[in-house]
Short mmCIF file of C-alpha atoms and ligand atoms in Angstrom, two decimals:
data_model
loop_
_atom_site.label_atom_id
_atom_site.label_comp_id
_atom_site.label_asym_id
_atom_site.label_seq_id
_atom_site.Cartn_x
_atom_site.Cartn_y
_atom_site.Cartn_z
CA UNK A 874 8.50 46.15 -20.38
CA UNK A 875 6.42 44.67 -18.09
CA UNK A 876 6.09 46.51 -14.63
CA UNK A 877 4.29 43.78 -13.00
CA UNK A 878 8.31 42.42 -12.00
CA UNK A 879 9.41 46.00 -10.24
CA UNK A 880 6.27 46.52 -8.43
CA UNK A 881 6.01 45.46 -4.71
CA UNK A 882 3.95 42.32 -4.79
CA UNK A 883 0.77 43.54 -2.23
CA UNK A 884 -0.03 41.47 0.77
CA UNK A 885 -3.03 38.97 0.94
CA UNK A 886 -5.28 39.94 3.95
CA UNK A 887 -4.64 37.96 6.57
CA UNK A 888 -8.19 38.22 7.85
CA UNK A 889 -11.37 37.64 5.45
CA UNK A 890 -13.77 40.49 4.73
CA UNK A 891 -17.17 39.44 4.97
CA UNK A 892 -19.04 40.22 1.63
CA UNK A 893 -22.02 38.10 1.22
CA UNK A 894 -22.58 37.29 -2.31
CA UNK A 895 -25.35 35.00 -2.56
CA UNK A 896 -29.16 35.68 -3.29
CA UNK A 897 -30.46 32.95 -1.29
CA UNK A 898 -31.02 34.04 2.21
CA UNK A 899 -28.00 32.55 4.58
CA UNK A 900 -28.41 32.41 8.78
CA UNK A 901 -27.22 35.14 10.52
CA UNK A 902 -25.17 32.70 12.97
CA UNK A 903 -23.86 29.22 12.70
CA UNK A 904 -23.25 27.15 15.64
CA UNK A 905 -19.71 24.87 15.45
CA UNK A 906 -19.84 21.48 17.15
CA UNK A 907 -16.40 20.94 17.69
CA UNK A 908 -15.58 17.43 17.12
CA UNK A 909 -11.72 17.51 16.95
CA UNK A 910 -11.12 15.81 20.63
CA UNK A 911 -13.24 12.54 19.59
CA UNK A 912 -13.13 12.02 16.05
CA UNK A 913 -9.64 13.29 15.62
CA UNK A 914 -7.67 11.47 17.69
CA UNK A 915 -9.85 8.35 17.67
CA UNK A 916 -8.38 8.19 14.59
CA UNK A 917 -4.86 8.69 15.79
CA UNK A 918 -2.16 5.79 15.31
CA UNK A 919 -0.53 6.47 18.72
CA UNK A 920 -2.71 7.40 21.98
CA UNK A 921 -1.92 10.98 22.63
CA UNK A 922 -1.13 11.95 26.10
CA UNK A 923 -4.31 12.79 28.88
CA UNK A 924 -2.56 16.03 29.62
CA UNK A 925 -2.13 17.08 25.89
CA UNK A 926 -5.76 16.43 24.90
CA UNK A 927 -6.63 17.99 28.30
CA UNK A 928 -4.86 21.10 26.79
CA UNK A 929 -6.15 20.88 23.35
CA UNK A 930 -9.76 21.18 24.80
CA UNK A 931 -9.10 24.05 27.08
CA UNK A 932 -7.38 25.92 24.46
CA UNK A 933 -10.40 25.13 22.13
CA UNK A 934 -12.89 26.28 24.82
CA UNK A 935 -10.74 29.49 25.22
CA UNK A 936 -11.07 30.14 21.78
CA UNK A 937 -15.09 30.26 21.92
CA UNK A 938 -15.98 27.03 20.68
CA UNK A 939 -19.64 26.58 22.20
CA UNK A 940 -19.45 22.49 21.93
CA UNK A 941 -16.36 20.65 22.27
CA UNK A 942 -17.38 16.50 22.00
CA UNK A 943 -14.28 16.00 24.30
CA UNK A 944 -14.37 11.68 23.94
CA UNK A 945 -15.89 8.69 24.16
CA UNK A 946 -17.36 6.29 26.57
CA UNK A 947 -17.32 2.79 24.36
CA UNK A 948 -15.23 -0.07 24.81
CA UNK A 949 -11.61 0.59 25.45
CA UNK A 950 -10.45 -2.29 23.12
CA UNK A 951 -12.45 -0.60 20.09
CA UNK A 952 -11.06 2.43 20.62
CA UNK A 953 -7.85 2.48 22.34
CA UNK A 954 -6.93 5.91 21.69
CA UNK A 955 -9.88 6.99 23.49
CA UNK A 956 -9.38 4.61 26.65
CA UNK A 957 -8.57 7.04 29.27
CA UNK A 958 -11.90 9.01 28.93
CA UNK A 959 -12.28 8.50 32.54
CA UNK A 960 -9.36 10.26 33.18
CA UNK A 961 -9.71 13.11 31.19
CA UNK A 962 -12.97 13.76 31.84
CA UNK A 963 -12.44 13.98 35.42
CA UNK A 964 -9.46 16.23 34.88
CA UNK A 965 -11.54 18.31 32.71
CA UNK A 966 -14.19 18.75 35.54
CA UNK A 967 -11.86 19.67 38.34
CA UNK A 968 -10.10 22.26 36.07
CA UNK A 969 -13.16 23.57 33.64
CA UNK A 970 -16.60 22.67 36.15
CA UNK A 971 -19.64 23.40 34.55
CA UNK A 972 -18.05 23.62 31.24
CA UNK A 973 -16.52 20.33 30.91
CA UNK A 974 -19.70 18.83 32.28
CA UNK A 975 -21.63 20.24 29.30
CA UNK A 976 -19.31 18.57 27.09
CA UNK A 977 -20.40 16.01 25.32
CA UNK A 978 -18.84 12.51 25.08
CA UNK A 979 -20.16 9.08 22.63
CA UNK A 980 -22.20 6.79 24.52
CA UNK A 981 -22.97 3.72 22.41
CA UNK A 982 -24.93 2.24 25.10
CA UNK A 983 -26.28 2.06 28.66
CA UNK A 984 -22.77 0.82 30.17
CA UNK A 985 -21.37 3.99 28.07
CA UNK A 986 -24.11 5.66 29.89
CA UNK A 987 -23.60 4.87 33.34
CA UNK A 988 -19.75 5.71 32.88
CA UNK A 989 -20.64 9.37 31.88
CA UNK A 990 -23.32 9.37 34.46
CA UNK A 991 -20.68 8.84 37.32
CA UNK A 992 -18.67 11.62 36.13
CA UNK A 993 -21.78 13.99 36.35
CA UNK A 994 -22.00 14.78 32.55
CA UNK A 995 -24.86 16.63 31.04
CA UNK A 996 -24.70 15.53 27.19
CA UNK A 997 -24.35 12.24 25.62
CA UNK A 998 -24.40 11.38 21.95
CA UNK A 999 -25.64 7.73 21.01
CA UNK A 1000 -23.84 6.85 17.24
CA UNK A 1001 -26.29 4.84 14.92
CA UNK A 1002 -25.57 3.32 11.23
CA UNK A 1003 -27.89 4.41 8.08
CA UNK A 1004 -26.62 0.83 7.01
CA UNK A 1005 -26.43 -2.99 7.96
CA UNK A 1006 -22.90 -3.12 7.53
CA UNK A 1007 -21.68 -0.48 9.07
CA UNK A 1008 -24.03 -0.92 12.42
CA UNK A 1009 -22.10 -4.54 12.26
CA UNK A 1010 -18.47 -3.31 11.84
CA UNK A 1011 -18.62 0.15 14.37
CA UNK A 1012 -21.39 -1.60 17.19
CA UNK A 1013 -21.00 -5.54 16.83
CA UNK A 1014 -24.85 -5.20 16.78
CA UNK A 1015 -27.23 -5.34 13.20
CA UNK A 1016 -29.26 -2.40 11.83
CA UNK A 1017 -32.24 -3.47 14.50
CA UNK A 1018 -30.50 -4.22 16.96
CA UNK A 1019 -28.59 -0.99 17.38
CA UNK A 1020 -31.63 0.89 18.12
CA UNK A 1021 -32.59 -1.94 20.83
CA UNK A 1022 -29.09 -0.45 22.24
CA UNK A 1023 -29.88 2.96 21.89
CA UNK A 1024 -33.52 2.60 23.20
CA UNK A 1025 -32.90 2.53 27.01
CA UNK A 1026 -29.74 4.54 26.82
CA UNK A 1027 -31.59 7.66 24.93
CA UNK A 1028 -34.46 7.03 27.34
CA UNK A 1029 -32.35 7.36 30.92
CA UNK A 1030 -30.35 9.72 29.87
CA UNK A 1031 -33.30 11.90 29.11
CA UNK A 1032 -34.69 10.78 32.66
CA UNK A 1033 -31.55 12.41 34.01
CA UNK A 1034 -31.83 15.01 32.23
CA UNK A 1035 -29.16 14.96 29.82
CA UNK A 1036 -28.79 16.53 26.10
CA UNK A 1037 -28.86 13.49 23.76
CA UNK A 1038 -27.30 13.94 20.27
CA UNK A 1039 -28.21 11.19 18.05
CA UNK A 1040 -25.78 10.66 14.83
CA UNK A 1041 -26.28 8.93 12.09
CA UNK A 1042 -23.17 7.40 9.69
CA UNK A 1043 -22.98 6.44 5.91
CA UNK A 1044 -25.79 8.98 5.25
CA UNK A 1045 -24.45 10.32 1.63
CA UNK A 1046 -22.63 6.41 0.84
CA UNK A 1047 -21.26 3.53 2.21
CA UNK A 1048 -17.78 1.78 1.49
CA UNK A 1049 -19.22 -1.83 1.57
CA UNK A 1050 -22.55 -1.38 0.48
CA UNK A 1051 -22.57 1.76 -2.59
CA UNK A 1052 -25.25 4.23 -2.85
CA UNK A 1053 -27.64 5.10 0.65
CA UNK A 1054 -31.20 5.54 -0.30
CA UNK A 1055 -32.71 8.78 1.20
CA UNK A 1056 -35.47 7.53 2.25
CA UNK A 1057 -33.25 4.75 4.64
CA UNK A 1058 -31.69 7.55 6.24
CA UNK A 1059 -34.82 9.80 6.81
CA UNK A 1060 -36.41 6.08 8.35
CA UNK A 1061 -33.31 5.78 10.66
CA UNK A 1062 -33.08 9.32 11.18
CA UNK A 1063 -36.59 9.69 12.32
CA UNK A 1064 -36.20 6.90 14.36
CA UNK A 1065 -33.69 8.19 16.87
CA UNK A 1066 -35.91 11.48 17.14
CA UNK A 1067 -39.18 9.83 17.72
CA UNK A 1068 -36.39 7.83 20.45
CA UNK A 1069 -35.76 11.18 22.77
CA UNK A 1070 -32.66 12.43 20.42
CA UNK A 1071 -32.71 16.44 20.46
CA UNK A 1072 -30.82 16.86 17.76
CA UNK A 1073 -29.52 14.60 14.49
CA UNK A 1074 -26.50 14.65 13.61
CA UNK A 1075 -26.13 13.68 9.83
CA UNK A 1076 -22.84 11.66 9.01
CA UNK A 1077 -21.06 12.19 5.67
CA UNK A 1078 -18.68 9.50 7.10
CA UNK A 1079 -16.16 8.64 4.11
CA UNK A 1080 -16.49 12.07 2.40
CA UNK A 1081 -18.55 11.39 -0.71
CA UNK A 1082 -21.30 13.88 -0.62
CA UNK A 1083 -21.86 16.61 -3.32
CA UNK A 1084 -24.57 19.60 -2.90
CA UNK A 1085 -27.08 19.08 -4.29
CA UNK A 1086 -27.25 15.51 -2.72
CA UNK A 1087 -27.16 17.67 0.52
CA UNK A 1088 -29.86 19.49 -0.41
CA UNK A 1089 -32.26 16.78 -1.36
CA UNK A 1090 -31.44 14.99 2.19
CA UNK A 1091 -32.55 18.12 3.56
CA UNK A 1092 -35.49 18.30 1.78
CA UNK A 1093 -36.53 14.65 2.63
CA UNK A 1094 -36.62 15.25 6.19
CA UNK A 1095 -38.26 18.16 5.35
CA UNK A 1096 -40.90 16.43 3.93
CA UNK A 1097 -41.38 13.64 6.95
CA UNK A 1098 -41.78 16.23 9.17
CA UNK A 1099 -37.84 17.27 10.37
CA UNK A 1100 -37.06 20.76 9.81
CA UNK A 1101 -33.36 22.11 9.47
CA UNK A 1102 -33.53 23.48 13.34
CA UNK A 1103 -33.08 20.04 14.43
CA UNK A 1104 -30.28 18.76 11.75
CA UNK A 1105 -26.54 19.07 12.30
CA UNK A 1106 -24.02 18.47 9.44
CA UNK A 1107 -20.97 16.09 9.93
CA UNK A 1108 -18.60 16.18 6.77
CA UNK A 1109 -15.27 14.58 6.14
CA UNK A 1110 -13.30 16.07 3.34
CA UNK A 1111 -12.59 12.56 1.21
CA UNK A 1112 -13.42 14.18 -1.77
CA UNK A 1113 -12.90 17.70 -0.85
CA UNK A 1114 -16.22 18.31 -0.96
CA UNK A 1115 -16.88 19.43 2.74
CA UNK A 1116 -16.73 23.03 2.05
CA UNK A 1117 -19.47 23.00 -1.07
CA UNK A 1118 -21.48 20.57 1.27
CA UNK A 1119 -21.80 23.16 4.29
CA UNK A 1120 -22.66 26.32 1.43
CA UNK A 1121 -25.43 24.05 0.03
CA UNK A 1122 -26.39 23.40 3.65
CA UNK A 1123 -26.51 26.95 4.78
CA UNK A 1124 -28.73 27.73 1.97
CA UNK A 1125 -31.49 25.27 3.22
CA UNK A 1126 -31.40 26.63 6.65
CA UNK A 1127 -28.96 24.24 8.58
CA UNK A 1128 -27.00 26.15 11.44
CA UNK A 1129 -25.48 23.26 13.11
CA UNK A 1130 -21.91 21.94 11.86
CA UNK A 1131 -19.75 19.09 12.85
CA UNK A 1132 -15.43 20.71 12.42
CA UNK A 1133 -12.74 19.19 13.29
CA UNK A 1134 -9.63 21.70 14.42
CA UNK A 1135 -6.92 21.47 11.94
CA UNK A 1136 -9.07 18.81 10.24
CA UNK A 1137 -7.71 15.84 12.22
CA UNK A 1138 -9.88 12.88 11.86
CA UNK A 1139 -11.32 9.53 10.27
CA UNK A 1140 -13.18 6.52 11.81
CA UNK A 1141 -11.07 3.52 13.10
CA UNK A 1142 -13.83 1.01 11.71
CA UNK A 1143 -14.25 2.63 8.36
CA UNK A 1144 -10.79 2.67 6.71
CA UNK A 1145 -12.22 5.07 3.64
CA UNK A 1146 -12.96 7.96 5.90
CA UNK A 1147 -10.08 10.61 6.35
CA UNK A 1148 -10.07 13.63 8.09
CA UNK A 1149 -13.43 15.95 9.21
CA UNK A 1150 -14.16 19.28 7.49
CA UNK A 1151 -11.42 21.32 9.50
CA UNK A 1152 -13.38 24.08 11.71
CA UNK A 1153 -10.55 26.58 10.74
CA UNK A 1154 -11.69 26.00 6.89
CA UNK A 1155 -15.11 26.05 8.24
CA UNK A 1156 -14.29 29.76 9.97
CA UNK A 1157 -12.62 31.04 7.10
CA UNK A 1158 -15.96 30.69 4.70
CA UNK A 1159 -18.28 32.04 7.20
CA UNK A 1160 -16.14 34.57 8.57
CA UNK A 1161 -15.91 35.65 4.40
CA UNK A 1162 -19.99 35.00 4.52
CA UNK A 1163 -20.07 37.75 7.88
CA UNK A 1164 -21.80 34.47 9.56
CA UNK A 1165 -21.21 34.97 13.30
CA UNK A 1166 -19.76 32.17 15.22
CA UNK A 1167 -17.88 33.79 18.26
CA UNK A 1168 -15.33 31.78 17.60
CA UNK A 1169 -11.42 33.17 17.39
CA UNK A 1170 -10.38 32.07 14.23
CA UNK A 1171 -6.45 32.35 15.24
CA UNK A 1172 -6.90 30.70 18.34
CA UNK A 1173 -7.44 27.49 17.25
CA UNK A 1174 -5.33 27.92 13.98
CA UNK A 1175 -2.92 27.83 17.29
CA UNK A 1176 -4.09 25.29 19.18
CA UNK A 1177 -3.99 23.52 15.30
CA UNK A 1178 -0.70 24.25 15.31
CA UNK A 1179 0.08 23.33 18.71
CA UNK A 1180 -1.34 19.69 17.93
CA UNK A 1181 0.79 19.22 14.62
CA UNK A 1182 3.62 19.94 17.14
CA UNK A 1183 2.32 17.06 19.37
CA UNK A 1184 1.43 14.49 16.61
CA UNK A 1185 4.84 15.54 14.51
CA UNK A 1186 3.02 16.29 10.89
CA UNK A 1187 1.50 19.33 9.59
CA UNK A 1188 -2.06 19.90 9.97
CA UNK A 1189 -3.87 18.92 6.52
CA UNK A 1190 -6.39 22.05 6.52
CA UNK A 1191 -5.29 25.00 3.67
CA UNK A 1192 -6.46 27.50 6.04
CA UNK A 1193 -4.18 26.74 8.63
CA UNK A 1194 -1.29 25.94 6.27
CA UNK A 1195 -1.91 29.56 5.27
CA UNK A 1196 -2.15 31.66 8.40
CA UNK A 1197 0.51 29.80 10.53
CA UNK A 1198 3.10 29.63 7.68
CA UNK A 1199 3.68 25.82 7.70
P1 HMG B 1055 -19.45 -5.71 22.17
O1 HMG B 1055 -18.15 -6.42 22.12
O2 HMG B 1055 -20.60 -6.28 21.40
O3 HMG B 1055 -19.87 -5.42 23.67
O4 HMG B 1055 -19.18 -4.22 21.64
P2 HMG B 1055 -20.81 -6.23 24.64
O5 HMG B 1055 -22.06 -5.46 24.81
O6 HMG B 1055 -20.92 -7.67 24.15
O7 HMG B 1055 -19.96 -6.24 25.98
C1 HMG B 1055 -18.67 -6.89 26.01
C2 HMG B 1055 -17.84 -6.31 27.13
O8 HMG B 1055 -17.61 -4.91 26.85
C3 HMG B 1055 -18.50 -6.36 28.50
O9 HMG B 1055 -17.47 -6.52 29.47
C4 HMG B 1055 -19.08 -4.98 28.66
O10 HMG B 1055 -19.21 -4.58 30.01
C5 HMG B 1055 -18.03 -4.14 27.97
P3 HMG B 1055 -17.11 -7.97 30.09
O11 HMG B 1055 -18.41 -8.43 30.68
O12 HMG B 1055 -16.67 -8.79 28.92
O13 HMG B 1055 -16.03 -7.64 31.03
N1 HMG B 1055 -18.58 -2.88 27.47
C6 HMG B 1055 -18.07 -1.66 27.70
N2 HMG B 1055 -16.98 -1.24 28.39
C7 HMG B 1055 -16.78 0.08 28.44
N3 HMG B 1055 -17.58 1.01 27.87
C8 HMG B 1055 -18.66 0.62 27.16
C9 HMG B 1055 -18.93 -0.75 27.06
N4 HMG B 1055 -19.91 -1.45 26.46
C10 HMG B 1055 -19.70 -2.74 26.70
N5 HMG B 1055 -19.46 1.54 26.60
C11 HMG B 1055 -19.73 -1.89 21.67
C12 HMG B 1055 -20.25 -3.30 21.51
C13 HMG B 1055 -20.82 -0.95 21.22
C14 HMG B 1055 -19.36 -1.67 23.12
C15 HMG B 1055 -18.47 -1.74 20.76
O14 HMG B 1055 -18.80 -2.11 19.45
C16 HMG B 1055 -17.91 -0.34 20.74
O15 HMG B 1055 -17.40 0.14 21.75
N6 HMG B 1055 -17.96 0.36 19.55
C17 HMG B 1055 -17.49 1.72 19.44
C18 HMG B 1055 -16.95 1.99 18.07
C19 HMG B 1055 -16.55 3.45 17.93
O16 HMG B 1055 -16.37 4.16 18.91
N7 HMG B 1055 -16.42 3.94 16.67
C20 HMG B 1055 -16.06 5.29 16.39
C21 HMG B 1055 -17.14 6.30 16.70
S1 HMG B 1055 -18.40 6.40 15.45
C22 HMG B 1055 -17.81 7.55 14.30
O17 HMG B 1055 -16.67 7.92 14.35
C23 HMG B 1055 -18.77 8.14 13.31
C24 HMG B 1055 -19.17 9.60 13.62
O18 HMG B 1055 -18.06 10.45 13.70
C25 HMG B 1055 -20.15 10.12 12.55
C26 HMG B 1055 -19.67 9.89 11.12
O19 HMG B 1055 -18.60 10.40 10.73
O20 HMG B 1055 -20.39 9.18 10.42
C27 HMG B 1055 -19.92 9.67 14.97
MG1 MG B 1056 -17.05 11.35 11.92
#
């Protein structure tokens, strides 16, 4: 007889040992851009409470997240969920300071701008379209005319001082229009660089991505003149390809990645995109890698949790489905 039915069953660690198994050389340190507050509950159908995103950021900040993109400065009626960014940002200073200044928050353009400006903020992100139709259907503005928007915002915020973030959607595919030439992206890519951006943030906005697609964007602005230093990854997990996406990433030198916290998420104007790559998923692989982060993995599995709570369904990343039990 078998014994495998009398034996005690052994636990599964409940923490990740870190044994690198790859050949090719990985970074020593990733840095997460936590994008939970903005692209998460943008997505959201009911507007969640100031006070409870309030807490979701602090907790996320407590947790050692070095960027939190707390919300967005566009126009209320585009993005309802995100209309009180006023508000919270405000609270956020007279509770967090300095911190909550550094935050960054979406600017689409110089009225954007002047909002964040008010508030005393130190980093803006401007949000540009690899494609025609998306630049249409998320700015009301065409491909061209987008960076006419972007133009004087990237340049005055600069003159103020600010960090600029410049992202870039539909990089890997686009719902209305099929496959996204490289080269368009590198064009558009280099284009909000050469405009004062400090870093690029590459979208993977519905999810389709594979590696080695990754790995040949990579390569491309590689080639024009972009190294991986100044290239942050933004994956949603469609396909369930987010994870294999960052690896490939890694391998090619990128350091920066987009997570969402329990891997809320989507984009309100492109009905194909689901949730981000959750950062807890994200933590668990480079954790297992012995990539540094300084971020505490079960503090925001709990501030995950504490937002499933708030929003009344379980969050949809396996790694937090695992370590809080749900
Ligand atoms: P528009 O209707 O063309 O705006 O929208 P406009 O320039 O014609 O101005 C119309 C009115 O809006 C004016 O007021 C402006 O003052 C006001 P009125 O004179 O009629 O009283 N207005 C504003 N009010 C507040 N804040 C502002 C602002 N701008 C103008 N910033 C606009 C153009 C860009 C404003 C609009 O299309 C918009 O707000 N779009 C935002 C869409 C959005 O937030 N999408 C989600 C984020 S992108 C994303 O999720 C992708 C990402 O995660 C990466 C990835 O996954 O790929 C970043
Ligand atoms: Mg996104």
């Amino acid at each position: 007889m078998s014994t495998a039915n009398t034996e005690q069953r052994v636990a599964l660690p409940m923490t990740v040992p870190a044994q690198a198994i790859t050949a090719v050389p990985m970074p020593e340190a990733v840095t997460i851009y936590e994008v939970g507050p903005r692209d998460g509950l943008q997505n959201e159908k009911a507007v969640v409470p100031v006070e409870v995103k309030a807490e979701m950021i602090t907790r996320l900040l407590d947790a050692g997240l070095p960027i939190i993109e707390a919300t967005s400065f566009v126009h209320p009626r585009w993005v309802p969920q995100l209309a009180d960014a006023a508000e919270l940002m405000g609270l956020l200073v007279d509770r967090l300071g300095d911190a909550a200044r550094r935050m960054p928050v979406l600017v689409p353009n110089e009225k954007g701008l002047d909002r964040a400006l008010e508030l005393g903020l130190e980093h803006v992100a401007v949000f540009g379209s690899s494609t025609e139709t998306f630049a249409q259907k998320n700015l009301n503005r065409s491909y061209d005319e987008q960076f006419a928007m972007f133009s004087p915002t990237v340049r005055r915020a600069r003159d103020a001082g600010m960090d600029v973030r410049g992202y870039l959607s539909m990089c890997f595919g686009d719902p209305w229009e099929g496959a996204v030439e490289i080269d368009a992206v590198v064009r558009a890519g280099v284009r909000l660089l050469e405009m004062g951006a400090g870093q690029l943030s590459l979208g993977d906005t519905i999810g389709v991505a594979t590696a080695g697609h990754v790995q040949a964007m990579v390569a491309a602005f590689g080639a024009a003149g972009v190294g991986p230093e100044r290239i942050a990854m933004h994956f949603h997990d469609t396909y369930g390809q987010a994870l294999a996406n960052t690896h490939a990433a890694l391998q090619v030198g990128i350091t920066t990645f987009d997570a969402s916290a329990g891997g809320l998420g989507g984009c309100p104007y492109a009905k194909s995109a689901t949730g981000n790559l959750a950062t807890e998923d994200l933590l668990w692989m480079l954790q297992g890698l012995g990539i540094e982060t300084g971020v505490d993995l079960d503090a925001v599995v709990a501030t995950s949790t504490f937002m499933a709570g708030q929003l009344g369904r379980p969050s949809t990343s396996a790694v937090v489905r695992a370590l809080s039990g749900a």
